[in-house]
């Protein structure tokens, strides 16, 4: 009904109530909230918010998030030539000279004899 209060949607908040939905402020990038929240929470770097379990989970190996994410899709795949060897990475690392990354971007492998990398 028109005279009833409604909750601000998930991933928004209001501290003191709002006259309408325009008073529900969105969470900052990487932030999340349940419907009707008065604040947003944020997962730490290397983690993302898992909606069904309502908790922060670590990004898989070979991916990273610098500032936490809302959903696994915000765990970015390491770029070519970079790797993330352990889950929950906040950055990816470059392979040294004479090495290249495996397909999963989780490890560096040595170039075979007669081959070079970084060209």
Short mmCIF file of N, CA and C in Angstrom, two decimals:
data_model
loop_
_atom_site.label_atom_id
_atom_site.label_comp_id
_atom_site.label_asym_id
_atom_site.label_seq_id
_atom_site.Cartn_x
_atom_site.Cartn_y
_atom_site.Cartn_z
N UNK A 1 0.84 -1.19 0.00
CA UNK A 1 0.00 0.00 0.00
C UNK A 1 0.88 1.24 0.00
N UNK A 2 0.31 2.38 -0.33
CA UNK A 2 1.08 3.62 -0.43
C UNK A 2 1.54 4.14 0.92
N UNK A 3 0.86 3.80 1.98
CA UNK A 3 1.20 4.33 3.31
C UNK A 3 2.10 3.39 4.11
N UNK A 4 2.69 2.40 3.47
CA UNK A 4 3.57 1.49 4.20
C UNK A 4 5.03 1.79 3.87
N UNK A 5 5.90 1.45 4.79
CA UNK A 5 7.34 1.64 4.56
C UNK A 5 7.88 0.45 3.80
N UNK A 6 8.82 0.71 2.92
CA UNK A 6 9.47 -0.35 2.15
C UNK A 6 10.97 -0.29 2.43
N UNK A 7 11.62 -1.42 2.30
CA UNK A 7 13.05 -1.49 2.53
C UNK A 7 13.81 -0.95 1.33
N UNK A 8 14.92 -0.28 1.61
CA UNK A 8 15.83 0.06 0.52
C UNK A 8 16.33 -1.26 -0.06
N UNK A 9 16.54 -1.33 -1.38
CA UNK A 9 17.00 -2.59 -2.00
C UNK A 9 18.41 -3.00 -1.55
N UNK A 10 18.77 -4.25 -1.84
CA UNK A 10 20.12 -4.72 -1.50
C UNK A 10 21.15 -3.85 -2.22
N UNK A 11 22.32 -3.74 -1.62
CA UNK A 11 23.44 -2.96 -2.11
C UNK A 11 23.15 -1.46 -2.14
N UNK A 12 22.17 -1.02 -1.30
CA UNK A 12 21.92 0.40 -1.04
C UNK A 12 21.72 0.55 0.46
N UNK A 13 21.68 1.80 0.95
CA UNK A 13 21.46 2.02 2.37
C UNK A 13 20.85 3.39 2.60
N UNK A 14 20.30 3.58 3.77
CA UNK A 14 19.88 4.90 4.25
C UNK A 14 20.10 4.92 5.75
N UNK A 15 20.65 6.02 6.24
CA UNK A 15 20.97 6.12 7.66
C UNK A 15 19.73 6.48 8.47
N UNK A 16 18.90 7.38 7.96
CA UNK A 16 17.78 7.87 8.76
C UNK A 16 16.43 7.70 8.08
N UNK A 17 16.33 6.76 7.16
CA UNK A 17 15.07 6.58 6.45
C UNK A 17 15.03 7.49 5.24
N UNK A 18 14.13 7.20 4.33
CA UNK A 18 14.05 7.97 3.09
C UNK A 18 12.59 8.15 2.71
N UNK A 19 12.28 9.25 2.06
CA UNK A 19 10.91 9.52 1.62
C UNK A 19 10.51 8.60 0.47
N UNK A 20 11.49 8.26 -0.37
CA UNK A 20 11.24 7.34 -1.49
C UNK A 20 12.56 6.67 -1.87
N UNK A 21 12.55 5.86 -2.89
CA UNK A 21 13.73 5.06 -3.26
C UNK A 21 14.92 5.93 -3.63
N UNK A 22 14.69 7.17 -4.07
CA UNK A 22 15.82 8.03 -4.42
C UNK A 22 16.66 8.39 -3.19
N UNK A 23 16.13 8.19 -2.00
CA UNK A 23 16.87 8.43 -0.77
C UNK A 23 17.72 7.24 -0.33
N UNK A 24 17.66 6.14 -1.07
CA UNK A 24 18.50 4.97 -0.80
C UNK A 24 19.81 5.15 -1.56
N UNK A 25 20.89 5.36 -0.85
CA UNK A 25 22.19 5.60 -1.49
C UNK A 25 22.85 4.29 -1.88
N UNK A 26 23.46 4.22 -3.07
CA UNK A 26 24.16 2.99 -3.47
C UNK A 26 25.43 2.79 -2.66
N UNK A 27 25.79 1.55 -2.43
CA UNK A 27 27.06 1.24 -1.79
C UNK A 27 28.20 1.64 -2.72
N UNK A 28 29.35 1.99 -2.15
CA UNK A 28 30.53 2.29 -2.96
C UNK A 28 30.95 1.03 -3.70
N UNK A 29 31.80 1.19 -4.73
CA UNK A 29 32.32 0.04 -5.47
C UNK A 29 32.87 -1.00 -4.52
N UNK A 30 32.48 -2.24 -4.72
CA UNK A 30 32.94 -3.33 -3.87
C UNK A 30 32.14 -3.49 -2.59
N UNK A 31 31.19 -2.58 -2.33
CA UNK A 31 30.39 -2.65 -1.12
C UNK A 31 29.11 -3.44 -1.33
N UNK A 32 28.55 -3.95 -0.26
CA UNK A 32 27.30 -4.72 -0.34
C UNK A 32 26.48 -4.48 0.93
N UNK A 33 25.18 -4.69 0.80
CA UNK A 33 24.29 -4.59 1.96
C UNK A 33 23.06 -5.44 1.72
N UNK A 34 22.41 -5.80 2.78
CA UNK A 34 21.14 -6.50 2.69
C UNK A 34 20.02 -5.46 2.56
N UNK A 35 18.86 -5.83 2.05
CA UNK A 35 17.75 -4.87 1.96
C UNK A 35 17.44 -4.26 3.32
N UNK A 36 17.21 -2.95 3.34
CA UNK A 36 16.86 -2.25 4.57
C UNK A 36 18.03 -1.87 5.45
N UNK A 37 19.26 -1.97 4.95
CA UNK A 37 20.44 -1.69 5.77
C UNK A 37 20.66 -0.20 5.98
N UNK A 38 21.31 0.11 7.08
CA UNK A 38 21.70 1.47 7.39
C UNK A 38 23.16 1.73 7.08
N UNK A 39 23.85 0.74 6.52
CA UNK A 39 25.27 0.88 6.18
C UNK A 39 25.64 -0.19 5.16
N UNK A 40 26.79 -0.02 4.53
CA UNK A 40 27.32 -1.01 3.59
C UNK A 40 28.56 -1.65 4.19
N UNK A 41 28.79 -2.88 3.83
CA UNK A 41 30.00 -3.58 4.23
C UNK A 41 30.84 -3.81 2.98
N UNK A 42 32.10 -4.11 3.17
CA UNK A 42 32.99 -4.34 2.03
C UNK A 42 33.91 -5.50 2.34
N UNK A 43 34.04 -6.40 1.39
CA UNK A 43 35.01 -7.48 1.53
C UNK A 43 36.41 -6.90 1.34
N UNK A 44 37.39 -7.47 1.98
CA UNK A 44 38.76 -6.99 1.83
C UNK A 44 39.32 -7.39 0.47
N UNK A 45 40.44 -6.82 0.08
CA UNK A 45 41.04 -7.13 -1.21
C UNK A 45 41.30 -8.63 -1.30
N UNK A 46 41.16 -9.17 -2.51
CA UNK A 46 41.33 -10.60 -2.73
C UNK A 46 40.10 -11.41 -2.43
N UNK A 47 39.00 -10.74 -2.04
CA UNK A 47 37.76 -11.44 -1.70
C UNK A 47 36.57 -10.83 -2.43
N UNK A 48 35.49 -11.60 -2.49
CA UNK A 48 34.25 -11.12 -3.10
C UNK A 48 33.09 -11.57 -2.22
N UNK A 49 31.96 -10.87 -2.33
CA UNK A 49 30.78 -11.20 -1.54
C UNK A 49 29.98 -12.27 -2.26
N UNK A 50 29.73 -13.38 -1.59
CA UNK A 50 28.95 -14.50 -2.14
C UNK A 50 27.51 -14.35 -1.65
N UNK A 51 26.62 -13.99 -2.55
CA UNK A 51 25.24 -13.64 -2.20
C UNK A 51 24.49 -14.78 -1.50
N UNK A 52 24.57 -16.00 -2.03
CA UNK A 52 23.75 -17.08 -1.46
C UNK A 52 24.19 -17.46 -0.05
N UNK A 53 25.48 -17.38 0.23
CA UNK A 53 25.98 -17.72 1.56
C UNK A 53 26.16 -16.49 2.45
N UNK A 54 25.95 -15.30 1.87
CA UNK A 54 26.02 -14.03 2.62
C UNK A 54 27.35 -13.87 3.35
N UNK A 55 28.45 -14.18 2.65
CA UNK A 55 29.77 -14.01 3.26
C UNK A 55 30.84 -13.71 2.21
N UNK A 56 31.96 -13.20 2.68
CA UNK A 56 33.08 -12.92 1.80
C UNK A 56 33.85 -14.21 1.54
N UNK A 57 34.17 -14.45 0.27
CA UNK A 57 34.93 -15.64 -0.14
C UNK A 57 36.19 -15.17 -0.86
N UNK A 58 37.24 -15.99 -0.85
CA UNK A 58 38.48 -15.62 -1.53
C UNK A 58 38.35 -15.85 -3.03
N UNK A 59 38.94 -14.94 -3.81
CA UNK A 59 39.00 -15.11 -5.26
C UNK A 59 39.86 -16.33 -5.56
N UNK A 60 39.52 -17.08 -6.62
CA UNK A 60 40.32 -18.26 -6.97
C UNK A 60 41.73 -17.90 -7.45
N UNK A 61 42.64 -18.86 -7.39
CA UNK A 61 43.99 -18.68 -7.93
C UNK A 61 43.90 -18.25 -9.38
N UNK A 62 44.82 -17.40 -9.81
CA UNK A 62 44.83 -16.90 -11.18
C UNK A 62 43.96 -15.69 -11.38
N UNK A 63 43.28 -15.23 -10.30
CA UNK A 63 42.45 -14.04 -10.35
C UNK A 63 42.80 -13.14 -9.17
N UNK A 64 42.30 -11.90 -9.19
CA UNK A 64 42.57 -10.97 -8.10
C UNK A 64 41.47 -9.93 -8.03
N UNK A 65 41.38 -9.25 -6.91
CA UNK A 65 40.59 -8.04 -6.77
C UNK A 65 41.33 -7.13 -5.82
N UNK A 66 41.61 -5.91 -6.27
CA UNK A 66 42.40 -4.98 -5.47
C UNK A 66 41.62 -4.41 -4.30
N UNK A 67 40.29 -4.31 -4.44
CA UNK A 67 39.53 -3.64 -3.38
C UNK A 67 38.29 -4.41 -2.94
N UNK A 68 38.26 -5.69 -3.13
CA UNK A 68 37.07 -6.46 -2.76
C UNK A 68 36.02 -6.33 -3.85
N UNK A 69 35.12 -7.30 -3.92
CA UNK A 69 34.12 -7.28 -4.98
C UNK A 69 32.77 -7.75 -4.51
N UNK A 70 31.77 -7.48 -5.33
CA UNK A 70 30.41 -7.95 -5.09
C UNK A 70 30.13 -8.98 -6.17
N UNK A 71 30.44 -10.23 -5.91
CA UNK A 71 30.26 -11.31 -6.87
C UNK A 71 31.59 -11.78 -7.44
N UNK A 72 31.67 -13.07 -7.72
CA UNK A 72 32.91 -13.67 -8.22
C UNK A 72 33.35 -13.06 -9.54
N UNK A 73 32.38 -12.51 -10.31
CA UNK A 73 32.75 -11.92 -11.59
C UNK A 73 33.65 -10.69 -11.42
N UNK A 74 33.77 -10.17 -10.22
CA UNK A 74 34.67 -9.05 -9.98
C UNK A 74 36.08 -9.51 -9.59
N UNK A 75 36.30 -10.81 -9.54
CA UNK A 75 37.66 -11.35 -9.41
C UNK A 75 38.22 -11.37 -10.84
N UNK A 76 39.15 -10.47 -11.12
CA UNK A 76 39.67 -10.32 -12.48
C UNK A 76 40.76 -11.35 -12.76
N UNK A 77 40.74 -11.89 -13.97
CA UNK A 77 41.78 -12.84 -14.39
C UNK A 77 43.09 -12.07 -14.56
N UNK A 78 44.18 -12.67 -14.11
CA UNK A 78 45.49 -12.04 -14.29
C UNK A 78 45.76 -11.88 -15.79
N UNK A 79 46.43 -10.78 -16.14
CA UNK A 79 46.76 -10.54 -17.54
C UNK A 79 47.83 -11.52 -18.01
N UNK A 80 47.94 -11.66 -19.31
CA UNK A 80 48.96 -12.53 -19.89
C UNK A 80 50.34 -12.11 -19.40
N UNK A 81 51.14 -13.09 -18.97
CA UNK A 81 52.46 -12.81 -18.44
C UNK A 81 52.48 -12.54 -16.94
N UNK A 82 51.29 -12.52 -16.32
CA UNK A 82 51.17 -12.33 -14.88
C UNK A 82 50.46 -13.53 -14.28
N UNK A 83 50.70 -13.80 -13.00
CA UNK A 83 50.08 -14.95 -12.35
C UNK A 83 49.66 -14.61 -10.92
N UNK A 84 48.74 -15.40 -10.41
CA UNK A 84 48.31 -15.34 -9.02
C UNK A 84 48.33 -16.77 -8.50
N UNK A 85 49.36 -17.12 -7.75
CA UNK A 85 49.56 -18.52 -7.38
C UNK A 85 48.67 -19.01 -6.26
N UNK A 86 48.16 -18.09 -5.44
CA UNK A 86 47.32 -18.54 -4.33
C UNK A 86 45.98 -17.83 -4.35
N UNK A 87 44.95 -18.47 -3.79
CA UNK A 87 43.63 -17.83 -3.71
C UNK A 87 43.68 -16.57 -2.85
N UNK A 88 42.80 -15.62 -3.13
CA UNK A 88 42.71 -14.41 -2.32
C UNK A 88 43.73 -13.35 -2.65
N UNK A 89 44.20 -13.32 -3.89
CA UNK A 89 45.23 -12.35 -4.28
C UNK A 89 44.64 -10.95 -4.46
N UNK A 90 45.41 -9.94 -4.05
CA UNK A 90 45.01 -8.56 -4.27
C UNK A 90 45.73 -7.96 -5.48
N UNK A 91 46.66 -8.70 -6.04
CA UNK A 91 47.39 -8.29 -7.22
C UNK A 91 47.95 -9.53 -7.90
N UNK A 92 48.40 -9.39 -9.13
CA UNK A 92 49.07 -10.48 -9.85
C UNK A 92 50.54 -10.13 -10.00
N UNK A 93 51.37 -11.13 -10.14
CA UNK A 93 52.82 -10.94 -10.22
C UNK A 93 53.32 -11.33 -11.59
N UNK A 94 54.40 -10.68 -12.01
CA UNK A 94 54.98 -10.96 -13.32
C UNK A 94 55.93 -12.15 -13.23
N UNK A 95 55.99 -12.91 -14.31
CA UNK A 95 56.96 -14.00 -14.39
C UNK A 95 58.32 -13.39 -14.73
N UNK A 96 59.36 -14.00 -14.23
CA UNK A 96 60.72 -13.51 -14.49
C UNK A 96 61.18 -13.83 -15.89
N UNK A 97 62.37 -13.37 -16.24
CA UNK A 97 62.94 -13.65 -17.57
C UNK A 97 63.03 -15.15 -17.82
N UNK A 98 62.70 -15.55 -19.05
CA UNK A 98 62.80 -16.96 -19.41
C UNK A 98 61.64 -17.80 -18.91
N UNK A 99 60.57 -17.14 -18.44
CA UNK A 99 59.41 -17.87 -17.92
C UNK A 99 58.13 -17.31 -18.55
N UNK A 100 57.07 -18.11 -18.51
CA UNK A 100 55.75 -17.72 -19.01
C UNK A 100 54.70 -18.34 -18.12
N UNK A 101 53.47 -17.84 -18.19
CA UNK A 101 52.42 -18.37 -17.31
C UNK A 101 51.72 -19.56 -17.93
N UNK A 102 51.22 -20.44 -17.07
CA UNK A 102 50.40 -21.55 -17.54
C UNK A 102 49.02 -21.01 -17.93
N UNK A 103 48.17 -21.84 -18.51
CA UNK A 103 46.86 -21.40 -19.00
C UNK A 103 45.98 -20.84 -17.90
N UNK A 104 46.08 -21.37 -16.70
CA UNK A 104 45.24 -20.93 -15.57
C UNK A 104 45.76 -19.65 -14.94
N UNK A 105 46.93 -19.14 -15.37
CA UNK A 105 47.55 -17.94 -14.81
C UNK A 105 47.87 -18.12 -13.33
N UNK A 106 48.21 -19.36 -12.92
CA UNK A 106 48.49 -19.64 -11.51
C UNK A 106 49.96 -19.93 -11.22
N UNK A 107 50.79 -20.04 -12.27
CA UNK A 107 52.18 -20.42 -12.06
C UNK A 107 53.01 -19.98 -13.26
N UNK A 108 54.31 -19.86 -13.04
CA UNK A 108 55.25 -19.57 -14.12
C UNK A 108 55.98 -20.85 -14.49
N UNK A 109 56.16 -21.04 -15.77
CA UNK A 109 56.86 -22.20 -16.28
C UNK A 109 58.11 -21.74 -17.02
N UNK A 110 59.16 -22.54 -17.02
CA UNK A 110 60.38 -22.19 -17.74
C UNK A 110 60.18 -22.41 -19.23
N UNK A 111 60.74 -21.51 -20.01
CA UNK A 111 60.67 -21.67 -21.47
C UNK A 111 61.50 -22.90 -21.86
N UNK A 112 61.03 -23.64 -22.87
CA UNK A 112 61.82 -24.78 -23.35
C UNK A 112 63.12 -24.30 -23.98
N UNK A 113 64.06 -25.21 -24.11
CA UNK A 113 65.36 -24.88 -24.71
C UNK A 113 65.16 -24.22 -26.07
N UNK A 114 65.88 -23.13 -26.30
CA UNK A 114 65.81 -22.44 -27.58
C UNK A 114 64.67 -21.44 -27.69
N UNK A 115 63.86 -21.26 -26.61
CA UNK A 115 62.72 -20.32 -26.63
C UNK A 115 62.97 -19.21 -25.61
N UNK A 116 62.38 -18.02 -25.87
CA UNK A 116 62.49 -16.91 -24.94
C UNK A 116 61.11 -16.34 -24.65
N UNK A 117 61.00 -15.54 -23.60
CA UNK A 117 59.73 -14.89 -23.29
C UNK A 117 59.93 -13.39 -23.19
N UNK A 118 58.85 -12.65 -23.14
CA UNK A 118 58.91 -11.22 -22.93
C UNK A 118 59.24 -10.43 -24.19
N UNK A 119 59.08 -11.02 -25.34
CA UNK A 119 59.38 -10.33 -26.60
C UNK A 119 58.12 -9.74 -27.16
#
